[in-house]
Tab-separated table of N, CA and C in Angstrom:
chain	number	residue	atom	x	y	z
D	834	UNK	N	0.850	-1.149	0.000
D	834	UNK	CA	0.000	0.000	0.000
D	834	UNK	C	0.909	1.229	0.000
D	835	UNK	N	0.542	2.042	-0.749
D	835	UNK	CA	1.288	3.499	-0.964
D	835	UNK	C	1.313	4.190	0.390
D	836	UNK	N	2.304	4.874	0.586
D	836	UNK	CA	2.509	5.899	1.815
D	836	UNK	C	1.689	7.301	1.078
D	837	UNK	N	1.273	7.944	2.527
D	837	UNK	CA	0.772	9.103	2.186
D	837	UNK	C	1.745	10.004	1.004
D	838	UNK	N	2.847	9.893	1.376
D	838	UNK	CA	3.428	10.808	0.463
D	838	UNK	C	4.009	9.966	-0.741
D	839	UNK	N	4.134	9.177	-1.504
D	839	UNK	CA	3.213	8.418	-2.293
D	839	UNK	C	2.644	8.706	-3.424
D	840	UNK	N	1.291	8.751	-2.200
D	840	UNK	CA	-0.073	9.231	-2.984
D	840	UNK	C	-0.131	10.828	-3.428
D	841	UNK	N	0.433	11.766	-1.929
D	841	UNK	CA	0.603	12.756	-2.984
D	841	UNK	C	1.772	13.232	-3.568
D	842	UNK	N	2.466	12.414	-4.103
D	842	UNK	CA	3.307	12.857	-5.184
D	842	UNK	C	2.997	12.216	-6.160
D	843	UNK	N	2.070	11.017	-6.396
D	843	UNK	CA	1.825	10.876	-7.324
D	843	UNK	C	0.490	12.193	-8.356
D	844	UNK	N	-0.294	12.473	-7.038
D	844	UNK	CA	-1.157	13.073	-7.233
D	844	UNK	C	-0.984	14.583	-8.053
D	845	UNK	N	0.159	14.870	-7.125
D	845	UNK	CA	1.001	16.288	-7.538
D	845	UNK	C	1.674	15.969	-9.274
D	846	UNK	N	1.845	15.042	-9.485
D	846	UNK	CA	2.273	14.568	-11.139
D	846	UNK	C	1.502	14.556	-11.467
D	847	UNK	N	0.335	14.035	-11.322
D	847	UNK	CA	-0.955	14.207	-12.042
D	847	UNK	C	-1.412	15.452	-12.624
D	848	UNK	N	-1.622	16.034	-11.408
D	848	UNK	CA	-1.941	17.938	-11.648
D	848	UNK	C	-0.988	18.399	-12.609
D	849	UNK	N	0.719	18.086	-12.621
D	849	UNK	CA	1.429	18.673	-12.754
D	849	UNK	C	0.820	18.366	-15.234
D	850	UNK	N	1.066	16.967	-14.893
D	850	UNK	CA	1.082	16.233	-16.250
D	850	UNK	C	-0.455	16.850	-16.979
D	851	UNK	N	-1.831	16.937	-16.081
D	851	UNK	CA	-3.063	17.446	-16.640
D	851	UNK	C	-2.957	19.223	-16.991
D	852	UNK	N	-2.291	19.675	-16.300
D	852	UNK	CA	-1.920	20.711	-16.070
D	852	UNK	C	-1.461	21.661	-18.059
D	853	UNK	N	-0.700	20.627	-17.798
D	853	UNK	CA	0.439	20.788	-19.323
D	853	UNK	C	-0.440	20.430	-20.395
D	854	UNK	N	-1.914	20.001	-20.344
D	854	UNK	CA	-2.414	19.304	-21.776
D	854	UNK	C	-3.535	20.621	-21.684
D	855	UNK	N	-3.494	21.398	-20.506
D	855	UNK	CA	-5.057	22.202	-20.604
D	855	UNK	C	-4.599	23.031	-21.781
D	856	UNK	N	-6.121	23.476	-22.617
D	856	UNK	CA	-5.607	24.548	-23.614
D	856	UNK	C	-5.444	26.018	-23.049
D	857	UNK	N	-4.373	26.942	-23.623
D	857	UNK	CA	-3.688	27.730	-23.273
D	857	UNK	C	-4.934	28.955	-23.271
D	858	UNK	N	-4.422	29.984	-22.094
D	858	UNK	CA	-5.810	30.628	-21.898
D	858	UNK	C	-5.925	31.713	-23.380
D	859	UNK	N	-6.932	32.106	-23.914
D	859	UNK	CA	-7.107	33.251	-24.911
D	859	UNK	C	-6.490	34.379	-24.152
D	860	UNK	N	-6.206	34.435	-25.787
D	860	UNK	CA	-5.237	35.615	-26.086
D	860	UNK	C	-5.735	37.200	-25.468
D	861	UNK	N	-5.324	38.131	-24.869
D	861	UNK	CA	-6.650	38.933	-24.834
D	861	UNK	C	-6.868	39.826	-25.989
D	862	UNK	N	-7.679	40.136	-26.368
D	862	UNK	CA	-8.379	41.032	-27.919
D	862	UNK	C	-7.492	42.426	-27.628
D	863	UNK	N	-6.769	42.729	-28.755
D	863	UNK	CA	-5.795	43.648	-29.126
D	863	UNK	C	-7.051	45.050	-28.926
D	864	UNK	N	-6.600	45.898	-28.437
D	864	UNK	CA	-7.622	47.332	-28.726
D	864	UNK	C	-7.790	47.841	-30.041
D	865	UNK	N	-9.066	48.054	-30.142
D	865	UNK	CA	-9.096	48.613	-31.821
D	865	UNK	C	-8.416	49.311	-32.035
D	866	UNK	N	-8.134	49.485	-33.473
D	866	UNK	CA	-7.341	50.965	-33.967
D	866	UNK	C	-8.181	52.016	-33.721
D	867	UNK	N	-7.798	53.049	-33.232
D	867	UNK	CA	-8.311	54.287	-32.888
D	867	UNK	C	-9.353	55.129	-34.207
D	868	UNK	N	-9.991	55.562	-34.034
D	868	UNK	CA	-10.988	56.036	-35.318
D	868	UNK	C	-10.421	57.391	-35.974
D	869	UNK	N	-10.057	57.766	-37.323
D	869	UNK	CA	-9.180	58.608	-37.378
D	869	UNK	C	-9.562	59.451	-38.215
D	870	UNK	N	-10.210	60.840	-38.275
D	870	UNK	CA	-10.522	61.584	-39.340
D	870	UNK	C	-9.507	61.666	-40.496
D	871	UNK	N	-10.405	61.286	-41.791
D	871	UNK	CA	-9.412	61.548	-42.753
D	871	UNK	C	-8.978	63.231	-43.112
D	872	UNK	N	-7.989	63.057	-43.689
D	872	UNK	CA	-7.233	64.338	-44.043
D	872	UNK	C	-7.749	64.891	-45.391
D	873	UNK	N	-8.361	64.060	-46.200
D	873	UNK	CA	-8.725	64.494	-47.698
D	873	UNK	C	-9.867	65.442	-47.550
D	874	UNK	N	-9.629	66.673	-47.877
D	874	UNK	CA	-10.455	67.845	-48.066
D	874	UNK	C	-11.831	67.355	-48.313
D	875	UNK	N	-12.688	68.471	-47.480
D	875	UNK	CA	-14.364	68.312	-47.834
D	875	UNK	C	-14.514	68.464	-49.286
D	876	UNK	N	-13.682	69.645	-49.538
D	876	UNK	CA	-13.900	70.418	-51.072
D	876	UNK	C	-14.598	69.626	-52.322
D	877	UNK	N	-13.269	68.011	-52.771
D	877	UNK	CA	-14.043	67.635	-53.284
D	877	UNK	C	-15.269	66.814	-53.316
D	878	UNK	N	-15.605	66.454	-52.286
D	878	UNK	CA	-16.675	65.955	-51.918
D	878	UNK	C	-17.544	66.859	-51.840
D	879	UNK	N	-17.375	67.730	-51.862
D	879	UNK	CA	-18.352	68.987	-51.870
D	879	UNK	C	-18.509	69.290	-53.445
D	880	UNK	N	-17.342	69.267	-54.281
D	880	UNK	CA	-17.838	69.294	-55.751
D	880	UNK	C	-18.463	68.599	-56.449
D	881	UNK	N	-18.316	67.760	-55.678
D	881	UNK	CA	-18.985	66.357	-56.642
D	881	UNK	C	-20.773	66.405	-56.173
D	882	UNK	N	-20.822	66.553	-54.510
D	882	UNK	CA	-22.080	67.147	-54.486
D	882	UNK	C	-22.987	68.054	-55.538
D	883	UNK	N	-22.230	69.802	-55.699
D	883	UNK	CA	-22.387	70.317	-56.792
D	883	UNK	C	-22.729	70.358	-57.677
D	884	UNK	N	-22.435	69.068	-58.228
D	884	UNK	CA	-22.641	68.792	-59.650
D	884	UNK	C	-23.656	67.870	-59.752
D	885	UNK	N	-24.222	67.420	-58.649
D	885	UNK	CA	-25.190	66.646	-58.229
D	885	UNK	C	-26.827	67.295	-57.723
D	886	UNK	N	-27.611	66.931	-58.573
D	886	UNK	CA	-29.070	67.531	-58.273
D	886	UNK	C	-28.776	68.728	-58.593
D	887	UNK	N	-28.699	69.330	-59.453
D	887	UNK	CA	-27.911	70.886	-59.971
D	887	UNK	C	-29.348	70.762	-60.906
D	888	UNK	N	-30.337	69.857	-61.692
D	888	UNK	CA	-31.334	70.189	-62.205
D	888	UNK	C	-32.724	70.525	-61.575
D	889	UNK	N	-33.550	71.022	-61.961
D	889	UNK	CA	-34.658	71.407	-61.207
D	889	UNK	C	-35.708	70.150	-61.482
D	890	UNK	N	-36.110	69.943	-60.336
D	890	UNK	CA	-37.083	69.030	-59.936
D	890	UNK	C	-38.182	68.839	-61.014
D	891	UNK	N	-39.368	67.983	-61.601
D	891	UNK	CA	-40.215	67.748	-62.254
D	891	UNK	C	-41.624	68.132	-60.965
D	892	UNK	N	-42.554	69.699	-61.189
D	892	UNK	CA	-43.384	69.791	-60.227
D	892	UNK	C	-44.421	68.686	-59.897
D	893	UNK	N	-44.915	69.171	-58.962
D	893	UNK	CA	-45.733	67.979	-58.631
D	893	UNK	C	-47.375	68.706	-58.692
D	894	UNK	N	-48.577	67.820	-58.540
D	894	UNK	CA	-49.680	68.465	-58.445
D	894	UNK	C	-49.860	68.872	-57.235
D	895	UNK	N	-50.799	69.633	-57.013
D	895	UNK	CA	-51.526	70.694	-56.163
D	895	UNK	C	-52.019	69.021	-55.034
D	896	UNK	N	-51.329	69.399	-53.899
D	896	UNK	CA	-52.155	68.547	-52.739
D	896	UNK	C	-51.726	66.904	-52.617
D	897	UNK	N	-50.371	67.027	-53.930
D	897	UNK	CA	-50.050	65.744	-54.064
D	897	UNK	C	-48.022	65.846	-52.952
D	898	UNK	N	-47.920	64.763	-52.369
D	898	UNK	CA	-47.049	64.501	-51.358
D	898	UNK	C	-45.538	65.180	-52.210
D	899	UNK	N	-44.637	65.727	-51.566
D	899	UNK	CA	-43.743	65.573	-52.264
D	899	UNK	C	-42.896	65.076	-52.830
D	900	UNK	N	-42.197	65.174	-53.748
D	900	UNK	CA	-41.343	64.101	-54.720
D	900	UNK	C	-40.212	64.208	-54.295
D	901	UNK	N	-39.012	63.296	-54.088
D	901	UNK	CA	-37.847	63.491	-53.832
D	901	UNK	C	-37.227	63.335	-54.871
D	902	UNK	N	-36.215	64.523	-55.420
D	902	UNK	CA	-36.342	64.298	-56.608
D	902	UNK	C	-34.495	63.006	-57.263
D	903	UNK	N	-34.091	63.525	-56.052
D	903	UNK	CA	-32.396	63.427	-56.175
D	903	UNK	C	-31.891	63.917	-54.906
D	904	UNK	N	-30.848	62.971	-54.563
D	904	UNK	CA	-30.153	62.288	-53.241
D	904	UNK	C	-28.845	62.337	-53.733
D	905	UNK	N	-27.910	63.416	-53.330
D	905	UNK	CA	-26.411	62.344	-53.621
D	905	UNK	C	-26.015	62.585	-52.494
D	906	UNK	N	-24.956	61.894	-51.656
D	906	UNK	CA	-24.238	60.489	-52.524
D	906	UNK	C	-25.577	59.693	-52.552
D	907	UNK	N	-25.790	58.802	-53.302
D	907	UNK	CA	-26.554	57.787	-53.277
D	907	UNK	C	-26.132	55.993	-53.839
D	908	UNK	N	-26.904	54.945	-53.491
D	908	UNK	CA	-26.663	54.008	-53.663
D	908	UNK	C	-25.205	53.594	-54.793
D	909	UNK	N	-25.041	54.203	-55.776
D	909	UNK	CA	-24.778	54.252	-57.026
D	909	UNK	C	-22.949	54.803	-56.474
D	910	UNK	N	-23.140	55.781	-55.887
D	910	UNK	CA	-21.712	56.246	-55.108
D	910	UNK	C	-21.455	55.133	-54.073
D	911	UNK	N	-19.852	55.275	-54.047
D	911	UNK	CA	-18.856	54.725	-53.190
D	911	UNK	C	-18.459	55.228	-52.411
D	912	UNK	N	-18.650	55.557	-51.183
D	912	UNK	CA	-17.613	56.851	-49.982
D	912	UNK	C	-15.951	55.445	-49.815
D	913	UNK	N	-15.235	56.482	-50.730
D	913	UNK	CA	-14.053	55.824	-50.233
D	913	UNK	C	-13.054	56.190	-49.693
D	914	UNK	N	-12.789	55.034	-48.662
D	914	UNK	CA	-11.835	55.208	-47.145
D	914	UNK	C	-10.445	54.648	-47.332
D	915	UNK	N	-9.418	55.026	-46.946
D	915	UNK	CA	-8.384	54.296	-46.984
D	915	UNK	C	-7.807	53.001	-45.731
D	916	UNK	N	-8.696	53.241	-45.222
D	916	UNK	CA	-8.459	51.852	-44.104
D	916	UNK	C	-10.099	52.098	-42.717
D	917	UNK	N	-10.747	51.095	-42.718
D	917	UNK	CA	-11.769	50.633	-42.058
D	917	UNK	C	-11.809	51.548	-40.657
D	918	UNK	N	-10.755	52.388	-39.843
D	918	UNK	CA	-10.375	53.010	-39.022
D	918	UNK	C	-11.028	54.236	-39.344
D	919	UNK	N	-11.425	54.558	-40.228
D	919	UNK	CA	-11.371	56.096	-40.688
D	919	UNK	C	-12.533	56.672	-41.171
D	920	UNK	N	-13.118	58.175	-40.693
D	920	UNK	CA	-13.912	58.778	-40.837
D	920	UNK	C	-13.775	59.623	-41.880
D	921	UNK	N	-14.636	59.744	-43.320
D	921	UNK	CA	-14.589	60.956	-44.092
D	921	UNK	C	-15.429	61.543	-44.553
D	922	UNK	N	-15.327	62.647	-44.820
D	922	UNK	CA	-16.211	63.805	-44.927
D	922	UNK	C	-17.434	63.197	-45.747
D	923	UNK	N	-18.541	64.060	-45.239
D	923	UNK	CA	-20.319	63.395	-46.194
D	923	UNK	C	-20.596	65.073	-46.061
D	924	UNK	N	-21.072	64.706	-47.390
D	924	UNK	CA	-22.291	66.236	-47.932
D	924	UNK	C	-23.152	65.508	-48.496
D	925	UNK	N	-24.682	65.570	-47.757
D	925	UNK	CA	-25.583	65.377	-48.580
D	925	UNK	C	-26.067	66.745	-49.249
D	926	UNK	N	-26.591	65.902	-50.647
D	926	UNK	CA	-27.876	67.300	-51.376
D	926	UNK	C	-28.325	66.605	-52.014
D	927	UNK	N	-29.631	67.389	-52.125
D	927	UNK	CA	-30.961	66.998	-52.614
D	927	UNK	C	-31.890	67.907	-53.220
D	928	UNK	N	-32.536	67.768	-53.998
D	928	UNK	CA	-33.465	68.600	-54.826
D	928	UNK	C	-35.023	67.576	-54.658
D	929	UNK	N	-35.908	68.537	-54.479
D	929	UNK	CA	-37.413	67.966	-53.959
D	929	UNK	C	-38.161	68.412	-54.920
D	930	UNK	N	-39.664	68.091	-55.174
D	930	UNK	CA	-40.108	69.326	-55.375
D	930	UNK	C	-41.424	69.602	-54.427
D	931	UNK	N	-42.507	70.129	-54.050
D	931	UNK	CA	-43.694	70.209	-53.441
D	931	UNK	C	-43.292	70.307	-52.108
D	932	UNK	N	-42.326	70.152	-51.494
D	932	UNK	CA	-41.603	70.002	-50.301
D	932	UNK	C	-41.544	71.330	-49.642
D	933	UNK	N	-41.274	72.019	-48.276
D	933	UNK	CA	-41.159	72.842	-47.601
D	933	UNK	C	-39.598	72.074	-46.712
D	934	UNK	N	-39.905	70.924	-45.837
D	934	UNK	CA	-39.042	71.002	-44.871
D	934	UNK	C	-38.333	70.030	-45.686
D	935	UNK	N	-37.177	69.209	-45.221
D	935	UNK	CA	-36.269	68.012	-45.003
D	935	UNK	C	-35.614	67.245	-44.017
D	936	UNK	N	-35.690	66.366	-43.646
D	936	UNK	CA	-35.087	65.947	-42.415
D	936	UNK	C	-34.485	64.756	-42.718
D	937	UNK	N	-33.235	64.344	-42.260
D	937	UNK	CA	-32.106	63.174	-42.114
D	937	UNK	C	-31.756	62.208	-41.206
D	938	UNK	N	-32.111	61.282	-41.234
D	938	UNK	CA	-31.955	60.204	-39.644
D	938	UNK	C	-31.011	59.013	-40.231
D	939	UNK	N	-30.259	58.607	-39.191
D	939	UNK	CA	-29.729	57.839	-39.340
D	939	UNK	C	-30.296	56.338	-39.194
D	940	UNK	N	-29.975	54.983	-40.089
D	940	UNK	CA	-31.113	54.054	-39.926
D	940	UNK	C	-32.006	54.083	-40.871
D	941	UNK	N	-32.784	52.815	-41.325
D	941	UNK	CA	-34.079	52.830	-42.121
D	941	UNK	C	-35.260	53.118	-41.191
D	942	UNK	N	-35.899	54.080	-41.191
D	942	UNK	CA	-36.937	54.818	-40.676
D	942	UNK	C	-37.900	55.166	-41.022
D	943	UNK	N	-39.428	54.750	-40.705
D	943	UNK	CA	-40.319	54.900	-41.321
D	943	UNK	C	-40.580	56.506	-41.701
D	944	UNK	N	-40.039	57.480	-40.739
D	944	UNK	CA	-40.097	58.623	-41.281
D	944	UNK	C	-38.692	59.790	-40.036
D	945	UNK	N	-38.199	60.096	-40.643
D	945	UNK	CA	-36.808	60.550	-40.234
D	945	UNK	C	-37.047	62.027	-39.524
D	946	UNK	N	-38.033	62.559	-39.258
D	946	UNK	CA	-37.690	63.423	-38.467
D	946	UNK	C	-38.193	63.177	-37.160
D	947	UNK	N	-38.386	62.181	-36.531
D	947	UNK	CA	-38.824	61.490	-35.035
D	947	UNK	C	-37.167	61.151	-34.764
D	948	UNK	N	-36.117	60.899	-35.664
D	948	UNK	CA	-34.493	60.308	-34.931
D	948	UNK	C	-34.038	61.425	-35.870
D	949	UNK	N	-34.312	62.734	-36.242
D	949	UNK	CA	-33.078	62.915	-37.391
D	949	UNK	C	-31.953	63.909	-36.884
D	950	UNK	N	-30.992	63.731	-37.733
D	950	UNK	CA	-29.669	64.302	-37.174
D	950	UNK	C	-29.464	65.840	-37.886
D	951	UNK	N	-31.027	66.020	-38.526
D	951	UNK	CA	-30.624	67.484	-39.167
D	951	UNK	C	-32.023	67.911	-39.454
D	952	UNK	N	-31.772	68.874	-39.267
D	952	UNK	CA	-33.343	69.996	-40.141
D	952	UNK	C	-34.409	70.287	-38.641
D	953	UNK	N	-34.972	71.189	-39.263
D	953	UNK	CA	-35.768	70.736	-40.483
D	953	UNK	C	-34.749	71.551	-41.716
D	954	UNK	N	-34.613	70.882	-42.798
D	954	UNK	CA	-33.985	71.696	-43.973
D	954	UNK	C	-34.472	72.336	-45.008
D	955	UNK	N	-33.637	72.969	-45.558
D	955	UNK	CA	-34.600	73.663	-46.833
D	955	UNK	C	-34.853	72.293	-48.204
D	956	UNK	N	-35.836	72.745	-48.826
D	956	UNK	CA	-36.251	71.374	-49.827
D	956	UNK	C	-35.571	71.621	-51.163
D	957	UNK	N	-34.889	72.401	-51.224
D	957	UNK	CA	-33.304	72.090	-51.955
D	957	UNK	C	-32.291	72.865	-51.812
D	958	UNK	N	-31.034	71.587	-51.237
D	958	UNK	CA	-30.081	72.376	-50.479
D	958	UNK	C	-28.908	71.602	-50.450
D	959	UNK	N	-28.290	71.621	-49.737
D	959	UNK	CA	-26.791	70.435	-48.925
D	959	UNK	C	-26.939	70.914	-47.339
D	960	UNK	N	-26.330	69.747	-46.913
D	960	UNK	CA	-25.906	69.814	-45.567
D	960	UNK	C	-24.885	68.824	-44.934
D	961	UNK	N	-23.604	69.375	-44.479
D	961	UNK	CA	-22.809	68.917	-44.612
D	961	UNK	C	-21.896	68.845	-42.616
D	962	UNK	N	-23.188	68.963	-41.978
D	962	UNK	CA	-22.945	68.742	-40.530
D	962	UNK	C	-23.272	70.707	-39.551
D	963	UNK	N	-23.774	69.939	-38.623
D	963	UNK	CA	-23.408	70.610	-37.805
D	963	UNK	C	-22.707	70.856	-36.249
D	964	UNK	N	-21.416	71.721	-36.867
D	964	UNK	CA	-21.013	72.931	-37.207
D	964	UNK	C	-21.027	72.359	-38.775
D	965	UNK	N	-20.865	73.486	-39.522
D	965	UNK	CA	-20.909	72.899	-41.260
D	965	UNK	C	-19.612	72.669	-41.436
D	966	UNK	N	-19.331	71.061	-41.974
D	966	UNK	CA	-18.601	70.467	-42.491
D	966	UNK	C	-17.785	69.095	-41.343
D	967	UNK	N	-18.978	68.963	-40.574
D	967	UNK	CA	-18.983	68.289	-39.374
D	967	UNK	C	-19.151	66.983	-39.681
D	968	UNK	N	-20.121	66.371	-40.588
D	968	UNK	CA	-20.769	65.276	-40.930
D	968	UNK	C	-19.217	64.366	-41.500
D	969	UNK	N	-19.538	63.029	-40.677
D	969	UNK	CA	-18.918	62.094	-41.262
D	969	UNK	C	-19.080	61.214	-41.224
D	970	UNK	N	-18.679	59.723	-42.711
D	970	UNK	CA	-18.762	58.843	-42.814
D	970	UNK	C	-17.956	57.734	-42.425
D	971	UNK	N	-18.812	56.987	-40.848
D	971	UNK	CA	-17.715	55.804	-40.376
D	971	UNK	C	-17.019	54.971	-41.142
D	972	UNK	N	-15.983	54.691	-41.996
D	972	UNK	CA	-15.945	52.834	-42.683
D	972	UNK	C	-15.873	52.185	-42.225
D	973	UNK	N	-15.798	51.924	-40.396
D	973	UNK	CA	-15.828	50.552	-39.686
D	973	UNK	C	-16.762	49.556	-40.490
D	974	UNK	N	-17.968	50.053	-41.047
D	974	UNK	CA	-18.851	49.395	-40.987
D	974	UNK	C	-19.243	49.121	-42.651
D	975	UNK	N	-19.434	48.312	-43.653
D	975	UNK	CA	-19.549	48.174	-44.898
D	975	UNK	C	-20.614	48.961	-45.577
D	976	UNK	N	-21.583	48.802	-44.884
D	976	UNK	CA	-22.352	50.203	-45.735
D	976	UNK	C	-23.105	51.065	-44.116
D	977	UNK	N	-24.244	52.224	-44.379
D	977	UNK	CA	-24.661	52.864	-43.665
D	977	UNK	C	-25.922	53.094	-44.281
D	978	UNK	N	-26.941	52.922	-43.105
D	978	UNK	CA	-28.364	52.941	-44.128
D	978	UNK	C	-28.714	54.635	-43.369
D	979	UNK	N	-29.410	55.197	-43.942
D	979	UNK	CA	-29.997	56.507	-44.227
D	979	UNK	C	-31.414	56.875	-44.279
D	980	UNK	N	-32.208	57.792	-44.195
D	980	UNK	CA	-33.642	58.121	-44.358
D	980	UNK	C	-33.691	58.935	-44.304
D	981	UNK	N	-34.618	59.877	-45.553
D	981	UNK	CA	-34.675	61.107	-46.074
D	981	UNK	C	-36.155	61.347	-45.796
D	982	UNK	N	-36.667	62.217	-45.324
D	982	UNK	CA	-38.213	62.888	-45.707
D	982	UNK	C	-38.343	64.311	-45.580
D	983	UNK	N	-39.210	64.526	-47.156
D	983	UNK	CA	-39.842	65.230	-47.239
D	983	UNK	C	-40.932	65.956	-46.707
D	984	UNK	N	-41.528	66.896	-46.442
D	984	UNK	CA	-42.589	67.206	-46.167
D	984	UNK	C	-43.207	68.436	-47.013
D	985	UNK	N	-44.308	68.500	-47.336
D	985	UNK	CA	-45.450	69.593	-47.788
D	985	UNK	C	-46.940	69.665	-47.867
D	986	UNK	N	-47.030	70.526	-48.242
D	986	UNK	CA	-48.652	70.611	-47.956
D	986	UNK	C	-49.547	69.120	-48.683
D	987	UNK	N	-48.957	68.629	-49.608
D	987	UNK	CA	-49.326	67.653	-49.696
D	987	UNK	C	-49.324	66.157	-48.776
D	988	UNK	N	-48.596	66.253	-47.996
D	988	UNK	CA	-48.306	65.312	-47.013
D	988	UNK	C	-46.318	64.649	-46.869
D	989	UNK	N	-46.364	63.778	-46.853
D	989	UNK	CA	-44.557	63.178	-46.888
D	989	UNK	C	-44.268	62.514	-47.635
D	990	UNK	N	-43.174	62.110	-47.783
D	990	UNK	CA	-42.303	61.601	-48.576
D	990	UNK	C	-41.277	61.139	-48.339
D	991	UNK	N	-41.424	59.806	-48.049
D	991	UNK	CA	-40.087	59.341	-47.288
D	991	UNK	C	-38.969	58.197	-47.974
D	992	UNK	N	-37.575	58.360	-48.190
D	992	UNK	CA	-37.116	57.651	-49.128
D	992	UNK	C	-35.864	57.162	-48.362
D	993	UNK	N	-35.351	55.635	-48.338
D	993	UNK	CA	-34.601	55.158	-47.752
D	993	UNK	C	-33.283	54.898	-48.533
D	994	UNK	N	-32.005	55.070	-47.891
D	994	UNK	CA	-31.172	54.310	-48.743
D	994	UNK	C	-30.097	53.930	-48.039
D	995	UNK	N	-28.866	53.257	-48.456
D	995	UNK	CA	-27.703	53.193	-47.954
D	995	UNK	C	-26.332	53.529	-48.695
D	996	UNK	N	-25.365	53.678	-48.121
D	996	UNK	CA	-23.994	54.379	-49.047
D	996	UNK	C	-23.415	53.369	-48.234
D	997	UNK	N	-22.241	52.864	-49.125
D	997	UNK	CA	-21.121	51.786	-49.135
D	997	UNK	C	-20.058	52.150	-48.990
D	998	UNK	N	-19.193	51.494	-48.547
D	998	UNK	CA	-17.396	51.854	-48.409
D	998	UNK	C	-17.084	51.076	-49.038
D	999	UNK	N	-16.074	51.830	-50.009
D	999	UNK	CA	-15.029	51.050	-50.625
D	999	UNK	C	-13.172	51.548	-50.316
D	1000	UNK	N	-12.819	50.615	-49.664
D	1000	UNK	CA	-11.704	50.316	-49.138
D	1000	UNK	C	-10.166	50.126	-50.584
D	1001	UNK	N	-9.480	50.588	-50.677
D	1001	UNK	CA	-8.432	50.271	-51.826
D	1001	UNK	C	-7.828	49.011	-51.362
């Protein structure tokens, strides 16, 4: 029969030998990269706005909701980032027609001025943050969904979309 000490030294090998097969504890999660405003001027993002919804709206009838007529950036645009870390400049504009106010929420929203992050606005215009030139686009995230409404005497107009990152 084994002596007490023995038993625990065999025991103590045991621990020692189970010990050595456990899997190794996780790693701990590195801190994100810090979020980093980009350096590339509003300007051209602001020109390209510009040149965007620069035509006049198609009117609408008397008592009928308003039309949205044109959104940029929109689906069709790319906001591009140079690394997933990084914030860059957004100008929206838009041209309406029948419209009085505008309002911007972040999210698909049944109607954007109950969450919105702007307006009420004029129903054709840009807005590009406030303080102006404040607004920016996260790329952590692959796209960003959006919600636009209109309002006028005809009633609302509410139009959803999202803008994408494209990464080089």
């Amino acid at each position: 029969m084994p002596t007490r000490a023995a038993r625990l030294a065999t025991a103590l090998a045991a621990l020692i030998l189970l010990s050595g097969c456990s899997p190794a504890a996780p790693e701990p999660e590195p801190d994100p990269a810090p979020v980093v405003e980009s350096t590339e001027s509003l300007s051209e993002i602001a020109q390209q706005a510009a040149q965007s919804c620069a035509h006049e709206a198609p009117p609408v009838e008397a008592g009928a909701p308003p039309l949205i007529d044109c959104i940029f950036p929109d689906e069709e645009f790319f906001m591009f980032c140079s690394g997933a870390n990084r914030q860059v400049p957004l100008v929206f504009k838009w041209s309406t027609a029948g419209a009085e106010t505008v309002w911007f929420a972040l999210g698909r929203v049944d109607d954007a001025e109950a969450t919105s992050f702007s307006g009420p606005l004029e129903p054709n215009a840009q807005y590009s943050g406030e303080p102006a030139d404040s607004l920016r686009f996260d790329c952590q995230w692959p796209f960003t969904d959006y919600t636009m409404t209109a309002e006028g005497p005809g009633g609302r107009t509410t139009e959803q979309f999202s803008l994408f990152r494209r990464i080089p």
